[in-house]
Tab-separated table of C-alpha atoms in Angstrom:
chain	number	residue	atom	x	y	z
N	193	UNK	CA	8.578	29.801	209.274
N	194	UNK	CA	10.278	31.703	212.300
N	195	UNK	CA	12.302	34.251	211.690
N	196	UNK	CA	15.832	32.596	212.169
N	197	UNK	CA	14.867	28.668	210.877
N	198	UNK	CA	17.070	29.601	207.341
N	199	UNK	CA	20.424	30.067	209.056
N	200	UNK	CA	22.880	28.502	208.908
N	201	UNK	CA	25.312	30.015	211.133
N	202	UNK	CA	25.777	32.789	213.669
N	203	UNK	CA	28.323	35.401	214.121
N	204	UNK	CA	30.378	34.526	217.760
N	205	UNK	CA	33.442	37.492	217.199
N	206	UNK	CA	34.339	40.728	216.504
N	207	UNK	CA	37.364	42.315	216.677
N	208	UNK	CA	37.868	45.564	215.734
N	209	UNK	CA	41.709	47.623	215.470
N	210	UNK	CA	43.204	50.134	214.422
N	211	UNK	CA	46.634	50.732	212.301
N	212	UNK	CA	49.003	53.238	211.091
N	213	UNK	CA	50.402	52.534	207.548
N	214	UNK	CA	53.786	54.929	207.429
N	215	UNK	CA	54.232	56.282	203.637
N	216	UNK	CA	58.067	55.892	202.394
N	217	UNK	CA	58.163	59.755	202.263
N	218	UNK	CA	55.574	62.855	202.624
N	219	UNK	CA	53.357	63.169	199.069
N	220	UNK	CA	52.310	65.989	198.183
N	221	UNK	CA	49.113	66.980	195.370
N	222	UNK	CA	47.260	70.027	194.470
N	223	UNK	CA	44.993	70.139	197.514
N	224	UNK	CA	48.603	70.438	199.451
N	225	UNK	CA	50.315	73.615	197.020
N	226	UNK	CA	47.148	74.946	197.087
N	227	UNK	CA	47.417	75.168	200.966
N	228	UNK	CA	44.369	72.941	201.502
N	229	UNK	CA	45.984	70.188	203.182
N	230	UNK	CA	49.151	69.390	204.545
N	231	UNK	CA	51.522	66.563	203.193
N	232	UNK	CA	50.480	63.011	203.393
N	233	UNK	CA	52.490	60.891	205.682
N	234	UNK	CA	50.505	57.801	206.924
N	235	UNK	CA	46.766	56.229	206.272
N	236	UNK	CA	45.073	55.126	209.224
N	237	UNK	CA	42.928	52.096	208.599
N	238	UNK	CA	40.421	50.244	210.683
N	239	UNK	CA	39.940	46.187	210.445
N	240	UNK	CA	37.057	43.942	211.439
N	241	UNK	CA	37.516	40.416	211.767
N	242	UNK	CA	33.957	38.508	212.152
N	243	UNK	CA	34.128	34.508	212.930
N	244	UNK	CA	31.300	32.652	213.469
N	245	UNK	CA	30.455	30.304	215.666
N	246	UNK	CA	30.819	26.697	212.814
N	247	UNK	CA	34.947	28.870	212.654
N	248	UNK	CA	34.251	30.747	209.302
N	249	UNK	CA	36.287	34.400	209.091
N	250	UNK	CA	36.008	37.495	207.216
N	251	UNK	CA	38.181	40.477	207.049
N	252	UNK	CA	37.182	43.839	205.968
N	253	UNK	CA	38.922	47.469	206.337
N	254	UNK	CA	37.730	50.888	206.180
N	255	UNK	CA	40.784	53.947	206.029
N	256	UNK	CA	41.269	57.551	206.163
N	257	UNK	CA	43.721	59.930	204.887
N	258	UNK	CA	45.164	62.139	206.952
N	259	UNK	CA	42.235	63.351	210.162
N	260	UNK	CA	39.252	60.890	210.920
N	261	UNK	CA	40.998	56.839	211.703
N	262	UNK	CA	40.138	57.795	215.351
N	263	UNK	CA	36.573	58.459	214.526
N	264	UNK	CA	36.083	55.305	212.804
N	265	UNK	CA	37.516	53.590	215.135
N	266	UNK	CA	35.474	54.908	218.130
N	267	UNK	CA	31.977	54.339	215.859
N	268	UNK	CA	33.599	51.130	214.931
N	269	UNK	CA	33.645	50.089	218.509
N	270	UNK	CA	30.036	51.493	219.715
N	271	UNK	CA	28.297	49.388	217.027
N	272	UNK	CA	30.562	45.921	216.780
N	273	UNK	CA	28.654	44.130	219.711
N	274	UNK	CA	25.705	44.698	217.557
N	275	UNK	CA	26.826	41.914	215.289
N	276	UNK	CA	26.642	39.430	217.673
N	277	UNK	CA	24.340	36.267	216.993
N	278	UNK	CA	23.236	37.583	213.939
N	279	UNK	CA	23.102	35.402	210.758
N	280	UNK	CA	26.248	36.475	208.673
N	281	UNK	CA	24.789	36.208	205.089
N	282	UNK	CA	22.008	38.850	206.092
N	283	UNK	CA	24.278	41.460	204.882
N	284	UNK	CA	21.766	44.018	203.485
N	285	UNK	CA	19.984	43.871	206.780
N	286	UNK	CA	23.128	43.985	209.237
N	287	UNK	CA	24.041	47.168	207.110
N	288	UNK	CA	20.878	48.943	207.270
N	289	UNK	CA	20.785	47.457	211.238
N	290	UNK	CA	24.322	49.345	211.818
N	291	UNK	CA	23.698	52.528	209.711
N	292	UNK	CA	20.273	52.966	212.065
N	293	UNK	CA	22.225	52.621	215.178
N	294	UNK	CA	24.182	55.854	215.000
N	295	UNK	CA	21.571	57.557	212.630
N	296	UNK	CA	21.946	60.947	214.580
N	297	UNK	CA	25.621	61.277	213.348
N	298	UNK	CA	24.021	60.798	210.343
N	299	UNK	CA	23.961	57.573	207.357
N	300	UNK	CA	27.015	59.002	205.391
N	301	UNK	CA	30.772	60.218	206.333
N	302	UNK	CA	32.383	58.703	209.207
N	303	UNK	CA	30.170	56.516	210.183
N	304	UNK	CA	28.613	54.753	207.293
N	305	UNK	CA	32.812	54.508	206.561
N	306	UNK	CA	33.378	52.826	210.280
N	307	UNK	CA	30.578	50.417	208.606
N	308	UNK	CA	32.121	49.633	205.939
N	309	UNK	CA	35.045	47.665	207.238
N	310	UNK	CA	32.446	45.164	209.117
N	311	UNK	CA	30.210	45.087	205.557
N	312	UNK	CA	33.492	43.944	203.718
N	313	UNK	CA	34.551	41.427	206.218
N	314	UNK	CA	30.920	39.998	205.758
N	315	UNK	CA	30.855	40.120	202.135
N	316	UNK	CA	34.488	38.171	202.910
N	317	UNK	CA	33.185	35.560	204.799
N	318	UNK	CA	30.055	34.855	202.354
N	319	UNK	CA	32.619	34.178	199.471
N	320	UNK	CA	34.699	32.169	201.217
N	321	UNK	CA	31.605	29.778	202.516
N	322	UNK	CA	30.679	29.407	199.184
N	323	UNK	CA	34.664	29.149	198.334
N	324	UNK	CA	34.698	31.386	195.460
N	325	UNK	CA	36.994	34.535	195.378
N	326	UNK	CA	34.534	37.669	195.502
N	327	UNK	CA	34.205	38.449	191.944
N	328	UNK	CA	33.067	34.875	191.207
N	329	UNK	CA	30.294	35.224	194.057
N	330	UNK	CA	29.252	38.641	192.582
N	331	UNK	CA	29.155	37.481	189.317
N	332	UNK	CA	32.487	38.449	187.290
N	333	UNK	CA	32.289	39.491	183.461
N	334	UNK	CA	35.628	39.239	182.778
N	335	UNK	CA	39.107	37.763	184.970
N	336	UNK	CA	41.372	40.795	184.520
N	337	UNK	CA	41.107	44.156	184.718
N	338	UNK	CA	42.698	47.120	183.011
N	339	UNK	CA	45.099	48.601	185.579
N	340	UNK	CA	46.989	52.105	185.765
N	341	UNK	CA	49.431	53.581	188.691
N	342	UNK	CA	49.157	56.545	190.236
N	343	UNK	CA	51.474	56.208	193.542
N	344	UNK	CA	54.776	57.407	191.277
N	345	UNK	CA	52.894	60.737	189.733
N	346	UNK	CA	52.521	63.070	192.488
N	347	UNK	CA	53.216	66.397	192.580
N	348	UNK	CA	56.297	66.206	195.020
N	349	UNK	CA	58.110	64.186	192.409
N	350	UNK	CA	60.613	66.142	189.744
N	351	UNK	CA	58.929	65.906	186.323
N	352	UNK	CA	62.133	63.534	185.776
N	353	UNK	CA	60.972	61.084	188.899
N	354	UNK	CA	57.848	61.291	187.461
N	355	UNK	CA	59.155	60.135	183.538
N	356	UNK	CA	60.918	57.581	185.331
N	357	UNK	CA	58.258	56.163	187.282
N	358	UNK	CA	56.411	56.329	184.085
N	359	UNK	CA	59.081	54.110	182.576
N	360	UNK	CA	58.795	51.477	185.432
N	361	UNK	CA	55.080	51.360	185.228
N	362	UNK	CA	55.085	50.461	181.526
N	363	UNK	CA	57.770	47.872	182.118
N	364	UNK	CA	55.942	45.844	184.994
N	365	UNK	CA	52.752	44.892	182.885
N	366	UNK	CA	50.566	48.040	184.128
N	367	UNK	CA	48.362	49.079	181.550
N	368	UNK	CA	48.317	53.166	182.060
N	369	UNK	CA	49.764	56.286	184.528
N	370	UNK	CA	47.944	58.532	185.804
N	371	UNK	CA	49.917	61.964	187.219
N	372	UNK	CA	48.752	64.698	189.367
N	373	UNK	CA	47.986	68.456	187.813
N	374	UNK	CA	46.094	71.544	189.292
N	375	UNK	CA	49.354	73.892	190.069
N	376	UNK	CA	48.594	77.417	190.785
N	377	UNK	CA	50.767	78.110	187.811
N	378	UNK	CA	48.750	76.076	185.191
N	379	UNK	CA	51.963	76.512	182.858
N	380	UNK	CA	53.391	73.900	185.224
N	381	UNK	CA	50.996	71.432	184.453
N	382	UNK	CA	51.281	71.971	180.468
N	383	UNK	CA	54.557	71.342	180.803
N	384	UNK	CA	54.942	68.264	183.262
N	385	UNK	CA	52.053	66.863	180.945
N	386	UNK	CA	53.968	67.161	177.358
N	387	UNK	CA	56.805	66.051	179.266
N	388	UNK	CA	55.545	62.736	180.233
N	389	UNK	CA	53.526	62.031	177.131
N	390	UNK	CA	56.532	62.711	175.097
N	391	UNK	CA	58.213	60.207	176.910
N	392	UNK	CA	55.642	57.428	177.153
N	393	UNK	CA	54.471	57.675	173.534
N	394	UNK	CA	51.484	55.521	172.447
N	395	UNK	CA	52.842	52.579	175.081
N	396	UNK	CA	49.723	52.889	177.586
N	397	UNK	CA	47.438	55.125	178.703
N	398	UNK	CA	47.459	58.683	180.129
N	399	UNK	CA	45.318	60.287	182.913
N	400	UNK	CA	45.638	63.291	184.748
N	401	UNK	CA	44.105	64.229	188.310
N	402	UNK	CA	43.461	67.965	189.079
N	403	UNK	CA	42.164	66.965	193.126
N	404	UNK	CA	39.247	69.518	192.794
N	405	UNK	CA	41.798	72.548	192.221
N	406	UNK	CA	40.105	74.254	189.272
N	407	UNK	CA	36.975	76.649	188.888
N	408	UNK	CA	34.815	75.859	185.869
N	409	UNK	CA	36.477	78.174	183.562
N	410	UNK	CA	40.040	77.525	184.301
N	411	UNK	CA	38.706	73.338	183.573
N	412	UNK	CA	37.281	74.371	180.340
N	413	UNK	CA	40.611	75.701	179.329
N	414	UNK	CA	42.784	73.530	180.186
N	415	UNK	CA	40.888	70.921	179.352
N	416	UNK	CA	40.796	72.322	176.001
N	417	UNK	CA	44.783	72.417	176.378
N	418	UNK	CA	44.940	69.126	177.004
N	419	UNK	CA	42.947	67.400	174.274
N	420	UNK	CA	46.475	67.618	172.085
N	421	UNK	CA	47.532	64.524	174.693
N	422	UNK	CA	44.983	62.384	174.178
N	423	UNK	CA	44.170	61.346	177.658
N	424	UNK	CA	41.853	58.713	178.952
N	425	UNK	CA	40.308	60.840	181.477
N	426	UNK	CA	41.270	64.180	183.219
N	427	UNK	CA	39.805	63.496	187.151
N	428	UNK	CA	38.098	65.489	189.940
N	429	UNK	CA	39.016	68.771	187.343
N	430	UNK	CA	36.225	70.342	189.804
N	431	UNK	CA	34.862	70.584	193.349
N	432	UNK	CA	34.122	66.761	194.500
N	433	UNK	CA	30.162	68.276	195.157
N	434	UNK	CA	29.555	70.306	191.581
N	435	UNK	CA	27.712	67.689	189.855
N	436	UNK	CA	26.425	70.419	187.365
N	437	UNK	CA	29.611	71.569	187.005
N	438	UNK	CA	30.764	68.280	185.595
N	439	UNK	CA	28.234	67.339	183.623
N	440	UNK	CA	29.044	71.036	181.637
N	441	UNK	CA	32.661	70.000	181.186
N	442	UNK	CA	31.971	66.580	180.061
N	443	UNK	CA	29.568	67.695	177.381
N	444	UNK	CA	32.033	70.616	176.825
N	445	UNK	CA	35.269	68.629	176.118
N	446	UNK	CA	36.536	65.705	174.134
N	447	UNK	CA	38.148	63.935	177.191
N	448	UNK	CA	36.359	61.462	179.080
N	449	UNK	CA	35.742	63.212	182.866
N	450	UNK	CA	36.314	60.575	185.844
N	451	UNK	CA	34.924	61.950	188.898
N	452	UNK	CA	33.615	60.565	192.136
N	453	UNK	CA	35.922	59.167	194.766
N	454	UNK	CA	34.902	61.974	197.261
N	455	UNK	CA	31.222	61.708	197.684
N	456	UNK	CA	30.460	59.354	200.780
N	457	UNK	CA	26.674	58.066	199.995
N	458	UNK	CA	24.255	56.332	197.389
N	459	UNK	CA	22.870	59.116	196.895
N	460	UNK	CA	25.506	61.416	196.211
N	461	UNK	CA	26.639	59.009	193.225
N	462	UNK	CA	22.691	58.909	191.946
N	463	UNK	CA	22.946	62.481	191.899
N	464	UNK	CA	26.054	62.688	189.870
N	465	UNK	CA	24.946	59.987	187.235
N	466	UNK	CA	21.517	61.570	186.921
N	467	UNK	CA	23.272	64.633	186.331
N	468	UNK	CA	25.392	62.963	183.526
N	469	UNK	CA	28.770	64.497	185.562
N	470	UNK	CA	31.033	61.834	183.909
N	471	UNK	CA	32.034	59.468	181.991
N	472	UNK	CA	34.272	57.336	184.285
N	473	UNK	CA	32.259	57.134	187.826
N	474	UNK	CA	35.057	56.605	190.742
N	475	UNK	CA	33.278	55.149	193.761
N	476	UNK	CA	35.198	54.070	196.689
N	477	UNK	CA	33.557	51.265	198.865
N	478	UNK	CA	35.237	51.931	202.143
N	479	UNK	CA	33.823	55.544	201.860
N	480	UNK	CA	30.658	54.835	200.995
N	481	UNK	CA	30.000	52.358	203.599
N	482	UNK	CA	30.918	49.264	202.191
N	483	UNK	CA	30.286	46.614	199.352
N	484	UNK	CA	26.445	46.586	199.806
N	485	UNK	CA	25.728	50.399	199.036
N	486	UNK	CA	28.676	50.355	195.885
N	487	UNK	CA	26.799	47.248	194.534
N	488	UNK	CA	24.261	50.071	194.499
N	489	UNK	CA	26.372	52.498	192.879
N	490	UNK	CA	27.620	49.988	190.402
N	491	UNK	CA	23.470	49.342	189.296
N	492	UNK	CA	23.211	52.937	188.614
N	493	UNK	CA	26.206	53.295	186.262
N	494	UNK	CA	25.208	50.078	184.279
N	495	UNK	CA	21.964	51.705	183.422
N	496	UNK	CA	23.133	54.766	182.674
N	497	UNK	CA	26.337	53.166	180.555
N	498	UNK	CA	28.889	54.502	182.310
N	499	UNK	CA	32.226	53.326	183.190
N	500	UNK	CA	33.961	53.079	186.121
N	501	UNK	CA	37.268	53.288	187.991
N	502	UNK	CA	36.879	52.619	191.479
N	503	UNK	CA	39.403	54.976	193.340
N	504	UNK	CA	41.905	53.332	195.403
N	505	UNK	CA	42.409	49.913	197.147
N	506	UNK	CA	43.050	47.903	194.637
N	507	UNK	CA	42.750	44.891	196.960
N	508	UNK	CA	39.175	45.142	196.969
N	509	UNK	CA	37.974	46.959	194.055
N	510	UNK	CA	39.415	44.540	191.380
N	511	UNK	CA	36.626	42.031	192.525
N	512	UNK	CA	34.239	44.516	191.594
N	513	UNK	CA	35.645	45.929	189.192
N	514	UNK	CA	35.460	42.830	187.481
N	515	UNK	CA	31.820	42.452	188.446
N	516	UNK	CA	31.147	45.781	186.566
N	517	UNK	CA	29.776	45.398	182.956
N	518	UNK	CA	31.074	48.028	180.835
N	519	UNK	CA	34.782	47.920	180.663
N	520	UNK	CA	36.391	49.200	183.992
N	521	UNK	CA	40.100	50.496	185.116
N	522	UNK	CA	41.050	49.626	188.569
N	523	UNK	CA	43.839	52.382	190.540
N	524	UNK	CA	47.306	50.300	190.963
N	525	UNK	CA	48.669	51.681	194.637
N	526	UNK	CA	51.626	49.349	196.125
N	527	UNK	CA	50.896	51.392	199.441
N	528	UNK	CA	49.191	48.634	200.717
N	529	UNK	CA	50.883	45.710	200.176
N	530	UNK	CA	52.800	45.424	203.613
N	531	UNK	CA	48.976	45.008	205.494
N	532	UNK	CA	49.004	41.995	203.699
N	533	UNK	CA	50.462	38.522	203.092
N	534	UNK	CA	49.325	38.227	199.995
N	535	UNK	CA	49.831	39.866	196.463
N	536	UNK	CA	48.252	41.080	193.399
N	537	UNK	CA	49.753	40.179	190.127
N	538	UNK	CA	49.640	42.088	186.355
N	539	UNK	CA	49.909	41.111	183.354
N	540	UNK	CA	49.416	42.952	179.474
N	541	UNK	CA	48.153	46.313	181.102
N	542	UNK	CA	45.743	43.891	183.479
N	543	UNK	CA	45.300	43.193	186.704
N	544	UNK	CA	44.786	39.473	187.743
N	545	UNK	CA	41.876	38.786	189.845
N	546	UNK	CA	42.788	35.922	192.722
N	547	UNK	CA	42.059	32.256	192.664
N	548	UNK	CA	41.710	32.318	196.237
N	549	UNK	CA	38.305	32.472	197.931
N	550	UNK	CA	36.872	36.139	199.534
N	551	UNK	CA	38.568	38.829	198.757
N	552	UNK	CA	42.153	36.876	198.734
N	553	UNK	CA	44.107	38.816	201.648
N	554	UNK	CA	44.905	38.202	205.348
N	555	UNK	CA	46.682	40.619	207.761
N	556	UNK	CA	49.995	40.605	207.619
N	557	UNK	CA	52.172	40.620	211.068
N	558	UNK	CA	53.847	43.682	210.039
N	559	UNK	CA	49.889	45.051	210.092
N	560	UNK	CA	49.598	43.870	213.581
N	561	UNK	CA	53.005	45.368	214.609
N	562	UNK	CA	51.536	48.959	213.560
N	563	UNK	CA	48.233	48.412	215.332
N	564	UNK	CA	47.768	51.304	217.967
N	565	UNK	CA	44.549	50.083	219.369
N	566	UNK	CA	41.693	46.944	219.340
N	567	UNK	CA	38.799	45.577	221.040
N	568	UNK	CA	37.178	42.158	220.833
N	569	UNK	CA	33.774	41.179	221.520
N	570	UNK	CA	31.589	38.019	222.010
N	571	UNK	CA	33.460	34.688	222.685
């Protein structure tokens, strides 16, 4: 057979843009009191939209936080004409195809990221051809996931926004809260952390999210502190790239350590689960370049019996998420709702994974009114 006779179909377009999502106010966690980083105002993301020539479309997105949208965009647009003519359900080998075209930048980071959004919209555009949503395609264990906010717990909120927002979630069918710690003045964080437990009781879940602001001994102790609280996980306690470092605490301490959402490759991840440096494993597709390396990332955990809680974009991850065998949390953000038309729905602490086939979300016009640039190619 010659290479080719199998396909069905043929990608005709690309178009690539890029947006600026404005955040209701600046947000602020430890990576900004520490002096890290300055507030968070606005995500850039990128889109690709891929249609084929027999009128099939897929969209995926990649972001970034802060520096970098311009980056992805530019690698974005160097590699997009690639796409064209090849068979869209070759997805593995349009990845590896794309990731070898700007290997000298290098097969993580940026550009792996810029990937991503075209590996999504393909992924996309495979479930909808076989008109299943994404998780079906994949193959789902379970129709819901177990959801928890973390958009009303950062550390520019009052402790009393941050009760109240705690009060909210409960009410609206989310299933935990998650609140940001790792204050110079540790004290701070005792307090904010009683404060909110008092107030929430045994009525869902608890996690807390230190950003990487801790050393190892200041995350033994107040780990330590912080066992009174019973939390479901205390997250990034540690430097995104200390692997051994993690895997001491979570032997160390009775909390479950989540940890992940940072690292940008494969084989990052591998090295963290090999290590044993959590318990809850936090992969983020669009940073690691897309659905096809996470589905890697989501083998590894399996065998090693981890769980997971992909980190952000709830859009996406819920699919997989619900792919994942052993009992996952997906992150509840209501950021990006005005992107798209369509929305997500909870229900008993769970998230509700879409009827519709793909990933269940088109671009809003209020997405293409805060486009700042785009670039189409093929017919």
């Amino acid at each position: 057979m010659r290479r080719g006779e199998a396909s069905t179909d043929r990608i005709a377009s690309v178009r690539v843009s890029a947006a600026t999502l404005p955040l209701k106010g600046a947000i602020s966690d430890a990576k900004v009191l520490t002096g890290r980083q300055k507030p968070l105002r606005d995500v850039a993301f990128l889109f690709a939209e891929i249609r084929t020539e027999s009128g099939l479309e897929g969209v995926g997105f990649s972001y970034s936080k802060r520096k970098g949208g311009a980056g992805q965009f530019a690698h974005a647009r160097e590699v997009a004409p690639d796409l064209i003519g090849e068979d869209p359900s070759d997805i593995q080998r349009i990845w590896t195809k794309l990731v070898w075209a700007g290997a000298s930048v290098g097969r993580s980071g940026l550009a792996t990221q810029a990937i991503a959004a075209f590996d999504i919209a393909l992924w996309d555009l495979k479930a909808k051809r076989a008109g299943l949503p994404l998780a079906k395609l994949l193959g789902a264990h379970r129709d819901s996931v177990a959801c928890y906010n973390t958009s009303g717990g950062f550390l520019s909120s009052s402790i009393e926004e941050v009760i109240e927002n705690a009060h909210a979630t409960a009410a609206s069918g989310i299933g935990g809260v998650k609140i940001k710690v790792g204050q110079p003045d540790t004290r701070l964080d005792l307090r904010r952390v009683a404060a909110v437990k008092e107030a929430i009781g045994d009525r869902i879940d608890l996690m807390v999210d230190a950003n990487q602001q801790w050393n190892r001994s200041t995350a033994v102790r107040m780990g330590r502190a912080f066992e009174e609280f019973d939390l479901t996980w205390i997250e990034e306690p540690l430097d995104a790239y200390d692997a051994e470092g993690h895997a001491d605490l979570a032997r160390e301490l009775a909390t479950p350590i989540a940890t992940g959402e940072m690292l940008t490759s494969v084989a990052e991840h591998a090295e963290l689960i090999r290590r044993r440096g959590a318990d809850f494993i936090q992969p983020d597709a669009p940073r690691v370049g897309g659905i096809t390396p996470f589905l890697k990332i989501m083998a590894l955990g399996e065998a090693a019996h981890l769980r997971m809680a992909p980190h952000y974009v709830m859009e996406l991850h819920l699919h997989l998420a619900a792919a994942y065998e052993h009992d996952p949390w997906v992150e509840h953000f209501d950021w990006l709702e005005p992107l798209f038309n369509e929305r997500l729905e909870t229900e008993g602490g769970r998230m509700l994974v879409p009827a519709r086939p793909g990933i269940g979300v088109s671009l809003s016009d209020q997405a293409r009114a805060w486009t700042t640039a785009a670039e189409t190619f093929g017919a």
